Short mmCIF file of C-alpha atoms in Angstrom, two decimals:
data_model
loop_
_atom_site.label_atom_id
_atom_site.label_comp_id
_atom_site.label_asym_id
_atom_site.label_seq_id
_atom_site.Cartn_x
_atom_site.Cartn_y
_atom_site.Cartn_z
CA MET A 5 -5.82 -15.01 13.67
CA SER A 6 -5.79 -11.10 13.63
CA TYR A 7 -3.74 -9.08 10.89
CA ASP A 8 -2.54 -5.72 11.44
CA VAL A 9 -3.47 -3.87 8.26
CA SER A 10 -0.63 -1.28 8.55
CA SER A 11 2.08 -3.98 8.82
CA ILE A 12 0.67 -5.84 5.86
CA ALA A 13 0.70 -2.57 3.70
CA ALA A 14 4.19 -1.87 4.78
CA SER A 15 5.53 -5.48 4.08
CA TYR A 16 4.32 -5.03 0.64
CA GLY A 17 5.78 -1.52 0.22
CA LEU A 18 2.28 0.33 0.04
CA MET A 19 3.03 2.31 3.05
CA THR A 20 6.66 3.65 3.22
CA SER A 21 8.86 6.51 3.24
CA ASP A 22 11.42 4.79 1.22
CA PRO A 23 12.29 7.31 -1.57
CA GLU A 24 12.73 4.68 -4.15
CA THR A 25 9.56 3.25 -3.25
CA ASP A 26 8.05 6.61 -3.35
CA PHE A 27 9.38 7.41 -6.87
CA VAL A 28 7.78 3.98 -8.25
CA HIS A 29 4.44 5.08 -6.66
CA HIS A 30 4.65 8.30 -8.40
CA ILE A 31 5.59 6.95 -11.72
CA ALA A 32 2.47 4.64 -11.52
CA LEU A 33 0.17 7.69 -10.84
CA PHE A 34 1.64 9.59 -13.55
CA ALA A 35 1.09 6.85 -15.89
CA ALA A 36 -2.51 6.58 -14.90
CA LEU A 37 -2.74 10.50 -15.62
CA LEU A 38 -1.64 9.68 -19.13
CA CYS A 39 -3.66 7.02 -19.85
CA ALA A 40 -6.68 9.38 -18.50
CA CYS A 41 -5.41 12.06 -20.95
CA ILE A 42 -5.76 9.76 -23.80
CA VAL A 43 -9.10 8.22 -23.08
CA ILE A 44 -10.62 11.73 -22.39
CA GLY A 45 -8.99 13.19 -25.36
CA HIS A 46 -10.43 10.47 -27.43
CA LEU A 47 -13.87 11.06 -25.86
CA LEU A 48 -13.63 14.69 -26.50
CA GLU A 49 -12.16 14.32 -29.91
CA GLU A 50 -15.56 14.49 -32.14
CA SER A 51 -16.29 18.04 -30.90
CA ARG A 52 -12.79 19.33 -32.02
CA TRP A 53 -13.01 21.92 -29.39
CA MET A 54 -10.68 20.11 -27.34
CA ASN A 55 -7.47 18.40 -28.25
CA GLU A 56 -4.73 16.50 -26.50
CA SER A 57 -2.62 19.48 -25.40
CA ILE A 58 -5.74 21.21 -23.71
CA THR A 59 -6.72 17.98 -22.08
CA ALA A 60 -3.46 17.55 -20.84
CA LEU A 61 -3.03 21.02 -19.29
CA ALA A 62 -6.47 20.60 -17.64
CA ILE A 63 -5.91 17.09 -16.04
CA GLY A 64 -2.24 18.54 -14.84
CA LEU A 65 -4.08 21.64 -13.41
CA GLY A 66 -6.75 19.37 -11.69
CA THR A 67 -4.09 17.09 -10.36
CA GLY A 68 -1.78 19.67 -9.33
CA PHE A 69 -4.58 21.28 -7.24
CA VAL A 70 -5.49 17.89 -5.52
CA ILE A 71 -2.05 17.32 -4.82
CA LEU A 72 -1.64 20.78 -3.44
CA LEU A 73 -4.19 20.22 -0.99
CA THR A 74 -3.03 17.00 0.30
CA SER A 75 0.36 18.05 0.80
CA GLY A 76 -0.55 21.26 2.66
CA GLY A 77 0.79 23.60 -0.07
CA LYS A 78 4.16 21.99 -0.25
CA SER A 79 4.07 20.56 -3.70
CA SER A 80 2.04 20.32 -6.72
CA HIS A 81 4.08 17.59 -8.51
CA VAL A 82 3.91 14.00 -8.87
CA LEU A 83 7.38 13.97 -10.12
CA GLU A 84 10.27 16.32 -10.00
CA PHE A 85 12.49 16.45 -13.20
CA LYS A 86 16.02 17.93 -13.92
CA GLN A 87 15.93 20.31 -16.48
CA GLU A 88 17.80 18.09 -19.09
CA PHE A 89 14.92 15.43 -18.91
CA PHE A 90 13.02 17.69 -21.43
CA PHE A 91 15.81 17.65 -24.16
CA ILE A 92 17.42 14.33 -23.60
CA TYR A 93 14.23 12.30 -23.55
CA LEU A 94 11.02 14.45 -24.64
CA LEU A 95 11.98 16.58 -27.31
CA PRO A 96 13.91 14.03 -29.75
CA PRO A 97 10.94 12.10 -30.27
CA ILE A 98 8.74 14.95 -31.18
CA ILE A 99 11.15 16.60 -33.75
CA PHE A 100 12.15 13.22 -35.10
CA ASN A 101 8.64 12.20 -35.96
CA ALA A 102 8.08 15.90 -37.58
CA GLY A 103 10.90 15.11 -39.76
CA PHE A 104 10.04 11.44 -40.24
CA GLN A 105 6.17 12.06 -41.17
CA VAL A 106 6.54 15.09 -43.15
CA LYS A 107 5.01 14.87 -46.76
CA LYS A 108 8.15 15.93 -48.71
CA LYS A 109 6.49 16.18 -52.02
CA GLN A 110 4.33 19.03 -50.86
CA PHE A 111 7.32 20.22 -48.37
CA PHE A 112 9.82 20.57 -51.49
CA GLN A 113 7.28 21.90 -53.76
CA ASN A 114 6.68 25.00 -51.41
CA PHE A 115 10.32 24.83 -50.22
CA THR A 116 11.06 28.37 -50.62
CA THR A 117 7.89 29.76 -48.89
CA ILE A 118 7.97 27.04 -46.17
CA THR A 119 11.65 27.89 -45.33
CA SER A 120 10.88 31.58 -45.60
CA PHE A 121 8.09 31.30 -42.92
CA GLY A 122 10.17 28.89 -40.74
CA ALA A 123 13.73 30.31 -40.86
CA ILE A 124 13.38 33.98 -42.05
CA GLY A 125 10.03 34.48 -40.28
CA THR A 126 11.47 32.97 -37.01
CA LEU A 127 14.40 35.24 -37.07
CA ILE A 128 11.87 38.31 -37.91
CA SER A 129 9.59 37.34 -34.88
CA PHE A 130 12.71 36.80 -32.82
CA ALA A 131 13.96 40.27 -33.53
CA VAL A 132 10.47 41.85 -32.76
CA ILE A 133 9.97 40.02 -29.47
CA SER A 134 13.45 40.77 -28.36
CA PHE A 135 13.28 44.32 -29.37
CA GLY A 136 10.13 44.90 -27.85
CA ALA A 137 10.59 43.12 -24.56
CA THR A 138 13.96 45.27 -24.03
CA HIS A 139 11.92 48.44 -24.32
CA LEU A 140 8.65 47.51 -22.52
CA PHE A 141 9.89 45.23 -19.78
CA PRO A 142 11.42 48.27 -18.02
CA LYS A 143 8.35 50.18 -18.07
CA LEU A 144 6.80 47.53 -16.04
CA GLY A 145 9.71 47.58 -13.39
CA ILE A 146 11.32 44.53 -14.92
CA ASP A 147 14.81 46.31 -15.39
CA TYR A 148 17.10 43.48 -14.23
CA LEU A 149 17.50 41.52 -17.25
CA ASP A 150 20.57 41.59 -19.56
CA THR A 151 20.95 41.42 -23.16
CA LYS A 152 21.05 37.59 -23.27
CA ASP A 153 18.00 37.42 -21.22
CA TYR A 154 16.12 39.47 -23.75
CA LEU A 155 17.51 37.59 -26.87
CA ALA A 156 16.82 34.20 -24.98
CA LEU A 157 12.97 35.43 -24.47
CA GLY A 158 12.96 36.14 -28.23
CA ALA A 159 14.02 32.76 -29.10
CA ILE A 160 11.83 30.92 -26.63
CA PHE A 161 8.62 32.81 -27.65
CA SER A 162 9.44 32.40 -31.56
CA ALA A 163 9.06 28.64 -31.24
CA THR A 164 5.44 27.94 -32.57
CA ASP A 165 2.86 24.97 -31.60
CA SER A 166 0.50 24.48 -34.52
CA VAL A 167 -1.36 21.19 -33.20
CA CYS A 168 -4.61 22.91 -32.66
CA THR A 169 -4.55 24.19 -36.13
CA LEU A 170 -3.59 21.07 -38.05
CA GLN A 171 -6.29 19.18 -36.22
CA VAL A 172 -8.95 21.11 -37.75
CA LEU A 173 -7.45 21.21 -41.43
CA ASN A 174 -8.11 18.73 -44.04
CA GLN A 175 -4.89 17.83 -45.93
CA GLU A 176 -6.81 16.61 -48.96
CA GLU A 177 -9.04 19.77 -49.25
CA THR A 178 -6.32 22.23 -48.48
CA PRO A 179 -2.91 20.84 -49.30
CA LEU A 180 -1.09 24.01 -49.74
CA LEU A 181 -2.55 25.35 -46.29
CA TYR A 182 -1.54 22.21 -44.62
CA SER A 183 1.80 21.91 -46.13
CA LEU A 184 2.60 25.63 -45.25
CA VAL A 185 1.43 25.21 -41.52
CA PHE A 186 3.23 21.85 -40.88
CA GLY A 187 6.16 22.67 -42.92
CA GLU A 188 6.70 26.12 -41.16
CA GLY A 189 5.99 24.30 -37.66
CA VAL A 190 8.95 21.92 -37.94
CA VAL A 191 11.34 24.31 -39.46
CA ASN A 192 10.60 26.84 -37.00
CA ASP A 193 11.29 24.45 -34.01
CA ALA A 194 14.59 23.74 -35.46
CA THR A 195 15.41 27.27 -36.15
CA SER A 196 14.25 28.32 -32.55
CA VAL A 197 16.33 25.75 -30.90
CA VAL A 198 19.49 26.44 -32.89
CA LEU A 199 19.00 30.21 -32.29
CA PHE A 200 18.68 29.53 -28.56
CA ASN A 201 21.67 27.55 -28.36
CA ALA A 202 23.73 29.92 -30.22
CA ILE A 203 22.68 32.70 -27.89
CA THR A 204 23.45 30.55 -24.63
CA LYS A 205 26.84 29.56 -25.84
CA PHE A 206 27.72 32.89 -26.99
CA ASP A 207 29.26 36.02 -24.97
CA LEU A 208 26.91 38.91 -25.82
CA SER A 209 27.85 41.08 -22.71
CA ASP A 210 29.49 43.74 -24.87
CA MET A 211 27.81 43.81 -28.19
CA ASN A 212 29.18 45.26 -31.28
CA SER A 213 29.57 44.76 -35.10
CA VAL A 214 32.29 42.16 -34.63
CA ILE A 215 30.53 40.13 -32.01
CA ALA A 216 27.31 40.34 -34.08
CA LEU A 217 29.04 38.94 -37.22
CA LYS A 218 30.75 36.05 -34.99
CA PHE A 219 27.32 35.47 -33.61
CA ALA A 220 25.81 35.04 -37.14
CA GLY A 221 28.49 32.74 -38.31
CA ASN A 222 28.21 30.69 -35.29
CA PHE A 223 24.66 30.55 -35.84
CA LEU A 224 25.03 29.46 -39.48
CA SER A 225 28.00 26.89 -38.69
CA LEU A 226 25.97 25.37 -36.11
CA PHE A 227 22.71 25.18 -38.55
CA VAL A 228 24.95 23.55 -41.33
CA PHE A 229 27.09 21.21 -39.29
CA SER A 230 23.70 20.35 -37.36
CA THR A 231 22.23 19.36 -40.80
CA PHE A 232 25.27 17.56 -42.21
CA LEU A 233 25.50 15.40 -39.18
CA GLY A 234 21.72 14.14 -39.29
CA VAL A 235 21.92 13.64 -42.86
CA SER A 236 25.38 11.50 -42.57
CA VAL A 237 23.72 9.58 -39.75
CA GLY A 238 20.31 8.78 -41.79
CA LEU A 239 22.48 7.79 -44.89
CA LEU A 240 24.43 5.49 -42.71
CA CYS A 241 21.22 3.82 -41.24
CA SER A 242 19.99 3.32 -44.67
CA PHE A 243 23.23 1.88 -46.25
CA THR A 244 23.49 -0.51 -43.20
CA ILE A 245 20.01 -1.91 -43.67
CA ARG A 246 20.09 -2.10 -47.29
CA THR A 247 23.33 -3.92 -47.29
CA LEU A 248 22.71 -6.23 -44.51
CA TYR A 249 19.00 -6.50 -45.05
CA PHE A 250 17.90 -7.61 -41.43
CA GLY A 251 14.51 -8.27 -42.22
CA ARG A 252 15.15 -11.62 -43.91
CA ASN A 253 15.64 -12.82 -40.37
CA SER A 254 14.32 -10.35 -37.80
CA THR A 255 12.05 -7.51 -38.31
CA ASP A 256 12.82 -6.57 -34.60
CA ARG A 257 16.35 -5.73 -35.56
CA GLU A 258 15.43 -3.44 -38.49
CA VAL A 259 13.17 -1.47 -36.01
CA SER A 260 15.65 -1.29 -33.28
CA LEU A 261 18.37 -0.08 -35.50
CA MET A 262 16.24 2.73 -37.01
CA ILE A 263 15.25 3.71 -33.45
CA LEU A 264 18.54 3.64 -32.00
CA MET A 265 20.22 5.45 -35.05
CA ALA A 266 17.77 8.15 -34.51
CA TYR A 267 18.55 8.91 -31.14
CA LEU A 268 22.46 8.33 -31.78
CA SER A 269 22.23 11.52 -34.02
CA TYR A 270 20.69 13.39 -31.38
CA VAL A 271 23.18 12.23 -28.87
CA LEU A 272 26.12 12.87 -31.26
CA ALA A 273 25.16 16.24 -31.96
CA GLU A 274 25.17 17.22 -28.36
CA VAL A 275 28.51 15.47 -27.71
CA PHE A 276 30.09 17.59 -30.49
CA GLY A 277 28.02 20.64 -29.10
CA LEU A 278 25.78 21.15 -32.15
CA SER A 279 21.95 21.33 -32.29
CA GLY A 280 20.37 17.79 -31.37
CA ILE A 281 17.09 18.92 -32.59
CA LEU A 282 18.03 20.12 -35.96
CA THR A 283 20.29 16.97 -36.45
CA VAL A 284 17.45 14.50 -35.48
CA PHE A 285 14.74 16.55 -37.65
CA PHE A 286 16.96 16.03 -40.92
CA CYS A 287 17.77 12.58 -39.79
CA GLY A 288 14.20 11.81 -39.79
CA ILE A 289 13.71 13.01 -43.31
CA VAL A 290 16.51 11.01 -44.66
CA MET A 291 15.34 7.97 -42.91
CA SER A 292 11.78 8.38 -44.21
CA HIS A 293 13.44 8.73 -47.86
CA TYR A 294 15.87 5.99 -48.04
CA ALA A 295 15.95 3.71 -44.84
CA TRP A 296 11.88 3.41 -44.47
CA HIS A 297 11.72 2.08 -48.02
CA ASN A 298 14.72 -0.62 -47.31
CA VAL A 299 12.88 -2.59 -44.63
CA THR A 300 10.02 -4.89 -44.79
CA ILE A 301 6.24 -3.95 -44.66
CA ASN A 302 6.16 -5.29 -40.81
CA SER A 303 8.84 -2.77 -40.11
CA GLN A 304 7.50 0.05 -42.10
CA VAL A 305 4.06 -0.31 -40.08
CA THR A 306 5.90 -0.58 -36.90
CA THR A 307 8.30 2.32 -37.29
CA LYS A 308 5.63 4.73 -38.42
CA HIS A 309 3.39 4.07 -35.68
CA THR A 310 6.31 3.60 -33.06
CA PHE A 311 7.51 7.23 -33.95
CA ALA A 312 4.13 8.92 -34.00
CA THR A 313 3.31 7.26 -30.66
CA MET A 314 6.53 8.17 -28.77
CA SER A 315 6.18 11.74 -30.09
CA PHE A 316 2.51 11.80 -28.88
CA ILE A 317 3.32 10.50 -25.34
CA SER A 318 6.14 13.02 -25.08
CA GLU A 319 3.83 15.99 -26.15
CA ILE A 320 0.98 15.14 -23.57
CA PHE A 321 3.65 14.35 -20.95
CA ILE A 322 5.16 17.79 -21.32
CA PHE A 323 1.71 19.68 -21.40
CA MET A 324 0.81 17.74 -18.15
CA TYR A 325 3.61 18.68 -16.36
CA VAL A 326 3.21 22.29 -17.13
CA GLY A 327 -0.37 22.06 -15.89
CA MET A 328 1.11 20.81 -12.49
CA ASP A 329 3.79 23.28 -12.36
CA ALA A 330 1.53 26.02 -13.06
CA LEU A 331 0.48 25.66 -9.39
CA ASP A 332 4.09 25.44 -7.91
CA LEU A 333 3.92 27.73 -4.90
CA GLU A 334 7.98 28.16 -4.76
CA LYS A 335 7.70 30.04 -8.01
CA TRP A 336 4.78 32.03 -7.45
CA LYS A 337 6.27 33.22 -4.03
CA PHE A 338 8.81 35.43 -5.68
CA VAL A 339 6.35 37.08 -7.49
CA ASN A 340 3.73 37.29 -4.77
CA ASP A 341 4.35 40.97 -3.86
CA SER A 342 4.20 41.97 -7.56
CA PRO A 343 1.86 39.71 -9.44
CA ARG A 344 1.22 42.54 -11.65
CA LYS A 345 4.54 42.36 -13.09
CA SER A 346 4.16 38.60 -14.06
CA PHE A 347 0.88 38.99 -15.78
CA GLY A 348 1.96 42.37 -17.27
CA ALA A 349 5.16 40.85 -18.80
CA SER A 350 2.72 37.91 -20.25
CA GLY A 351 0.24 40.49 -21.93
CA VAL A 352 3.35 42.26 -23.46
CA LEU A 353 4.79 38.95 -24.75
CA LEU A 354 1.70 37.95 -26.12
CA GLY A 355 1.07 41.25 -27.96
CA LEU A 356 4.57 40.86 -29.28
CA ILE A 357 3.96 37.37 -30.67
CA MET A 358 1.03 38.62 -32.45
CA VAL A 359 2.75 41.43 -33.92
CA GLY A 360 5.91 39.63 -34.79
CA ARG A 361 4.11 36.92 -36.87
CA ALA A 362 2.20 39.45 -38.74
CA CYS A 363 5.55 41.25 -39.59
CA PHE A 364 6.41 38.37 -41.61
CA VAL A 365 3.37 36.21 -42.55
CA PHE A 366 1.90 38.82 -44.68
CA PRO A 367 4.92 40.39 -46.32
CA ILE A 368 6.55 36.84 -47.11
CA SER A 369 3.12 35.81 -48.46
CA LEU A 370 2.97 38.76 -50.61
CA ILE A 371 6.52 38.26 -52.02
CA SER A 372 5.50 34.64 -52.51
CA ASN A 373 2.46 35.42 -54.74
CA LEU A 374 4.36 38.17 -56.74
CA THR A 375 7.11 35.34 -57.61
CA THR A 376 4.57 32.52 -58.34
CA LYS A 377 3.44 32.17 -62.04
CA SER A 378 0.26 34.02 -62.66
CA ASN A 379 -1.14 30.61 -64.19
CA SER A 380 -0.55 28.65 -61.08
CA ASN A 381 -3.21 29.98 -58.85
CA SER A 382 -3.07 26.65 -56.79
CA ASN A 383 -0.10 28.02 -55.28
CA LYS A 384 -0.95 31.56 -54.68
CA ILE A 385 -1.42 32.08 -50.83
CA GLU A 386 -4.87 33.88 -50.40
CA PHE A 387 -5.72 36.50 -47.76
CA LYS A 388 -7.61 33.89 -45.68
CA GLN A 389 -4.98 31.40 -45.89
CA GLN A 390 -2.38 33.96 -44.63
CA VAL A 391 -4.83 34.53 -41.63
CA THR A 392 -4.87 30.89 -41.05
CA VAL A 393 -0.93 30.72 -41.04
CA TRP A 394 -0.73 33.71 -38.79
CA TRP A 395 -3.18 32.44 -36.41
CA SER A 396 -1.56 28.62 -36.45
CA GLY A 397 1.43 30.27 -34.87
CA LEU A 398 0.20 31.87 -32.09
CA MET A 399 0.09 28.99 -29.79
CA ARG A 400 2.98 28.09 -27.59
CA GLY A 401 3.78 24.85 -26.49
CA ALA A 402 6.34 22.14 -25.76
CA VAL A 403 9.48 23.54 -27.48
CA SER A 404 8.82 27.04 -25.71
CA VAL A 405 8.29 25.32 -22.47
CA ALA A 406 11.52 23.12 -22.75
CA LEU A 407 13.70 26.25 -23.58
CA ALA A 408 12.35 28.27 -20.91
CA TYR A 409 12.92 25.39 -18.32
CA LYS A 410 16.55 24.86 -19.56
CA LYS A 411 17.14 28.72 -19.47
CA PHE A 412 15.43 29.68 -16.39
CA THR A 413 15.32 26.94 -13.84
CA GLY A 414 18.79 26.50 -13.18
CA SER A 415 20.87 23.47 -11.91
CA ASP A 416 19.59 21.41 -9.10
CA GLU A 417 22.16 22.71 -6.71
CA GLN A 418 21.00 26.41 -7.35
CA THR A 419 18.05 28.00 -5.79
CA MET A 420 15.46 29.51 -7.98
CA GLN A 421 16.26 33.18 -8.25
CA PRO A 422 13.32 35.85 -8.22
CA GLU A 423 14.14 37.20 -11.89
CA ASN A 424 13.89 33.49 -13.06
CA ALA A 425 11.01 32.81 -11.12
CA LEU A 426 9.28 35.58 -13.04
CA LEU A 427 10.18 34.44 -16.47
CA ILE A 428 9.15 30.85 -15.80
CA THR A 429 5.57 32.12 -14.45
CA THR A 430 5.47 34.47 -17.56
CA THR A 431 6.08 31.53 -19.72
CA ILE A 432 3.49 29.32 -17.92
CA ILE A 433 0.88 31.97 -18.36
CA VAL A 434 1.75 32.69 -21.88
CA VAL A 435 1.48 28.83 -22.74
CA LEU A 436 -1.74 28.10 -20.91
CA PHE A 437 -3.46 31.17 -22.16
CA SER A 438 -2.35 30.70 -25.96
CA THR A 439 -3.19 27.03 -25.63
CA VAL A 440 -6.53 27.16 -24.26
CA VAL A 441 -7.82 30.50 -25.50
CA PHE A 442 -6.29 30.43 -28.88
CA GLY A 443 -6.74 26.64 -29.21
CA LEU A 444 -10.50 26.83 -28.56
CA LEU A 445 -10.93 29.56 -30.92
CA THR A 446 -9.18 27.79 -33.89
CA LYS A 447 -11.97 25.70 -35.04
CA PRO A 448 -14.57 28.53 -35.22
CA ILE A 449 -11.98 30.64 -37.09
CA VAL A 450 -11.06 28.08 -39.63
CA LYS A 451 -14.76 27.22 -40.06
CA PHE A 452 -15.43 30.81 -40.49
CA LEU A 453 -12.54 31.21 -43.19
CA PHE A 454 -13.26 27.93 -44.82
CA PRO A 455 -16.92 27.39 -44.64
CA GLY A 456 -17.31 24.64 -47.34
CA SER A 457 -14.31 22.59 -46.09
CA SER A 458 -14.61 19.51 -43.41
CA SER A 459 -12.42 19.68 -40.55
CA HIS A 460 -12.79 16.08 -39.70
CA VAL A 461 -9.54 14.38 -40.69
CA ASP A 462 -9.98 10.49 -41.51
CA GLU A 463 -7.59 9.05 -39.00
CA SER A 464 -8.10 5.38 -40.18
CA GLN A 465 -6.57 6.51 -43.69
CA ALA A 466 -3.31 6.93 -42.28
CA SER A 467 -3.23 3.51 -40.72
CA SER A 468 -4.28 1.53 -43.87
CA PRO A 469 -2.09 -0.83 -45.52
CA LYS A 470 -2.49 1.06 -48.78
CA SER A 471 -1.55 4.38 -47.31
CA ILE A 472 1.58 2.81 -45.48
CA MET A 473 2.96 1.56 -49.04
CA MET A 474 2.33 4.90 -50.56
CA PRO A 475 5.91 6.46 -51.00
CA LEU A 476 6.40 9.37 -48.66
CA ILE A 477 8.16 11.27 -51.41
CA GLY A 478 5.06 11.35 -53.68
CA SER A 479 2.95 9.00 -55.71
CA GLY A 480 3.56 8.45 -59.67
CA ASP A 481 2.39 11.67 -60.33
CA ARG A 482 5.27 13.94 -59.75
CA ASN A 483 3.73 16.97 -60.91
CA VAL A 484 7.15 18.39 -62.05
CA VAL A 485 7.87 20.02 -65.46
CA VAL A 486 10.29 17.99 -67.55
CA VAL A 487 12.88 19.64 -69.34
CA GLU A 488 13.09 18.28 -73.06
CA GLU A 489 16.67 17.38 -74.03
CA THR A 490 16.96 19.22 -77.24
CA GLY A 491 19.60 21.00 -78.89
CA GLY A 492 19.64 24.51 -80.16
CA GLY A 493 20.59 27.78 -78.96
CA GLU A 494 16.93 28.88 -78.71
CA ASP A 495 15.78 25.80 -77.04
CA GLU A 496 18.74 26.39 -74.43
CA THR A 497 17.60 30.03 -74.08
CA SER A 498 14.15 28.86 -73.31
CA ASN A 499 15.40 26.27 -70.86
CA LEU A 500 17.31 28.91 -69.28
CA LYS A 501 14.27 31.20 -68.84
CA TRP A 502 12.36 28.27 -67.55
CA LEU A 503 14.93 27.74 -64.89
CA PHE A 504 14.79 31.10 -63.45
CA SER A 505 10.91 31.38 -63.60
CA ASN A 506 10.38 27.90 -62.00
CA PRO A 507 13.27 27.60 -59.53
CA THR A 508 11.65 25.35 -57.11
CA ASN A 509 10.47 22.84 -59.87
CA THR A 510 13.81 22.94 -61.66
CA ILE A 511 15.72 21.98 -58.14
CA HIS A 512 13.26 19.33 -57.68
CA TYR A 513 13.69 18.02 -60.99
CA TYR A 514 17.39 17.54 -61.01
CA TRP A 515 17.59 16.49 -57.55
CA ARG A 516 15.02 13.48 -58.61
CA LYS A 517 17.59 12.79 -61.60
CA PHE A 518 20.58 12.78 -59.49
CA ASP A 519 18.65 10.95 -56.61
CA ASP A 520 17.52 8.19 -59.04
CA ALA A 521 21.06 7.90 -60.71
CA PHE A 522 23.38 7.93 -57.71
CA MET A 523 21.78 8.17 -54.23
CA ARG A 524 19.12 5.29 -54.38
CA PRO A 525 21.38 2.66 -55.84
CA LEU A 526 23.67 3.23 -52.99
CA PHE A 527 21.29 3.85 -50.17
CA GLY A 528 18.27 2.17 -51.43
CA GLY A 529 14.66 3.58 -51.05
CA ARG A 530 11.65 3.25 -53.12
CA GLY A 531 11.88 0.96 -55.96
CA PHE A 532 14.86 -1.15 -54.16
CA VAL A 533 12.68 -3.41 -52.00
CA SER A 534 9.71 -5.42 -53.41
CA TYR A 535 6.74 -5.00 -51.12
CA VAL A 536 5.41 -8.37 -52.41
CA THR A 537 8.34 -10.69 -52.30
CA GLY A 538 10.18 -8.66 -49.82
CA THR A 539 13.51 -9.23 -51.51
CA ARG A 540 15.72 -6.51 -53.08
CA GLU A 541 15.37 -5.55 -56.48
CA VAL A 542 18.37 -4.61 -58.90
CA ALA A 543 16.77 -1.71 -60.52
CA LEU A 544 14.04 1.00 -60.23
CA VAL A 545 10.50 -0.12 -60.90
#
C-alpha cells in the first residue's frame, strides 16, 4: 500500500492554508522561541554581559531575518498583534509584579528621594525631551508633527528600563542604591503612562494658560483616582481572603482570587477612563502588605513566583516582538527615501534622554543630600551612586515600546502614515541601541564604580522558604526612631523639631501605629495568620 505524504500531512493539518491552523502553527513557533530565550538566557547568565532582554532582541532579530527570507521579503513576523494587545495582556503583569515585589521598607524609608526621581524627575525629563524635539526635529526636515506628537514623544521616552542595572547590583551590599534604582523605575513607569494617557485624551491644539491648568488638573486627578482605585481593590481582596479564609479548603481559590482581583483592578481603571498601570501598581503594593500575609504558605510561594513568572514572560515576549518588528519592511519603506531622518531623530532622542536624566538626577541628589542629617551617611547619595542612577535610566524597554505602538501604529483599519512610520522606526532604533549598547556597558561601568562589590545576586535566596516567610514590609528591626510619649513643653518642642528634621521616619512611624491599630485588625496582614498552624490569630504577635 502506498501513501501520499502530502495528503497525510494535509489530513493532520500540517500543510494547509486555513488561517486558524496557520495561527496555531505561529503560536507554537513563538512558544518555542520563548523557550529558546529562557534557555539561552540561562546559559549566558554567568557572564552577566547578556540578559533576557538582549537575548530576546537577538533571537527576535534572527528569527525575523529568517522569516523575511523565506517569505520573499513580505513579512518578518510570526504573529501580528493589535495595538491593544500590549496594554491589555502584556503590561499589567509587569507593573503589578513591580508593585507586588517592591521592598516596601527600603522604598518608604527613601520615599521622598524615590518619588522625586520617579515623579518629578520624569516630568523634568519629559519637558527636556519634548522641548528639545520640538526645536531640533524641524532642523532634520521633520516639520509635520504637532504639539501633541512632541508631548507624546516626551512621555514615551521618559519611561526607563533599569533591568540591566538591577541584574548587576547586589541588594545586600548596596541597599540604598538598589532601592533607588528599583523604586525610581516602578514609579517612573506609572508616571510615564499616566502622563501619556493625559496627553492623548486632552485637546492641546490651542495651548494657553487655561488649557495648561486644565491639563495639570486632569493629570493630578487621573493620578489620585487611579491610586485610590488600586488601593480599594487591594483592600477588598485582602478583606475577602481574611474573612472567608479560602485556604482552609483550597489553596487554588486563594491564588485564583488574588490573580483575578489584580487584573480586575486594571480592567476597572480602563473602564472608568483611569490609568490601569498606576491602579494595578498600587493594587500590587496593597496586596503584598495585607492579602499576601492572609493566605497559607503554599499560596504565598505560589503567588510570589506566579506573578514574577508572568512578568518575566511578558517582558521577553515584548522584546522578541520588537526584534522581529525591527525588520518589518512596510515601516522602512516609508523612510527609505530619507533614512537619515530616522537615524538623525534617533540620535537626537538619545542625546535628549541623556541630558534629561542629568537635569534631574544630580540636582535632586544634591537636594536630598542637603536635607539628610549629617550623621546618617548611609542615606547620602555619593557621586558614583548618582552616576549609576543616571546610567540605569538610559535604557528604554517594554513601556516605551508599548506606548509608541499605541500612539503611532493606528487601528487595524487604518494604513500606516509616513510620519507615524518614521516615529515607530525611530523608537525601535532607540530601544535596540540603548538596550544592547548601554546594556552591555552596564556591568563594566558598575564594576568600575564599585570595584569591591559583587555583581552576582544569589537567585536561590529569593526562593528559599525562609525568605518567603520574611515579611515584605521589613523584619523585626524596624529601624525607625520612636517618639517617647512624655509630657512637658520642652519635650513637645524637641519632638516637634524631630518631626521636621526626620519627616520620612516620622511618617513611617505614625503610619505603622495607624496600621497596627486600625488597618491590620480589619484587613489582616503580618501577624494575623499563623505560619505554623495555618489558622488566624486574634492579636498581633
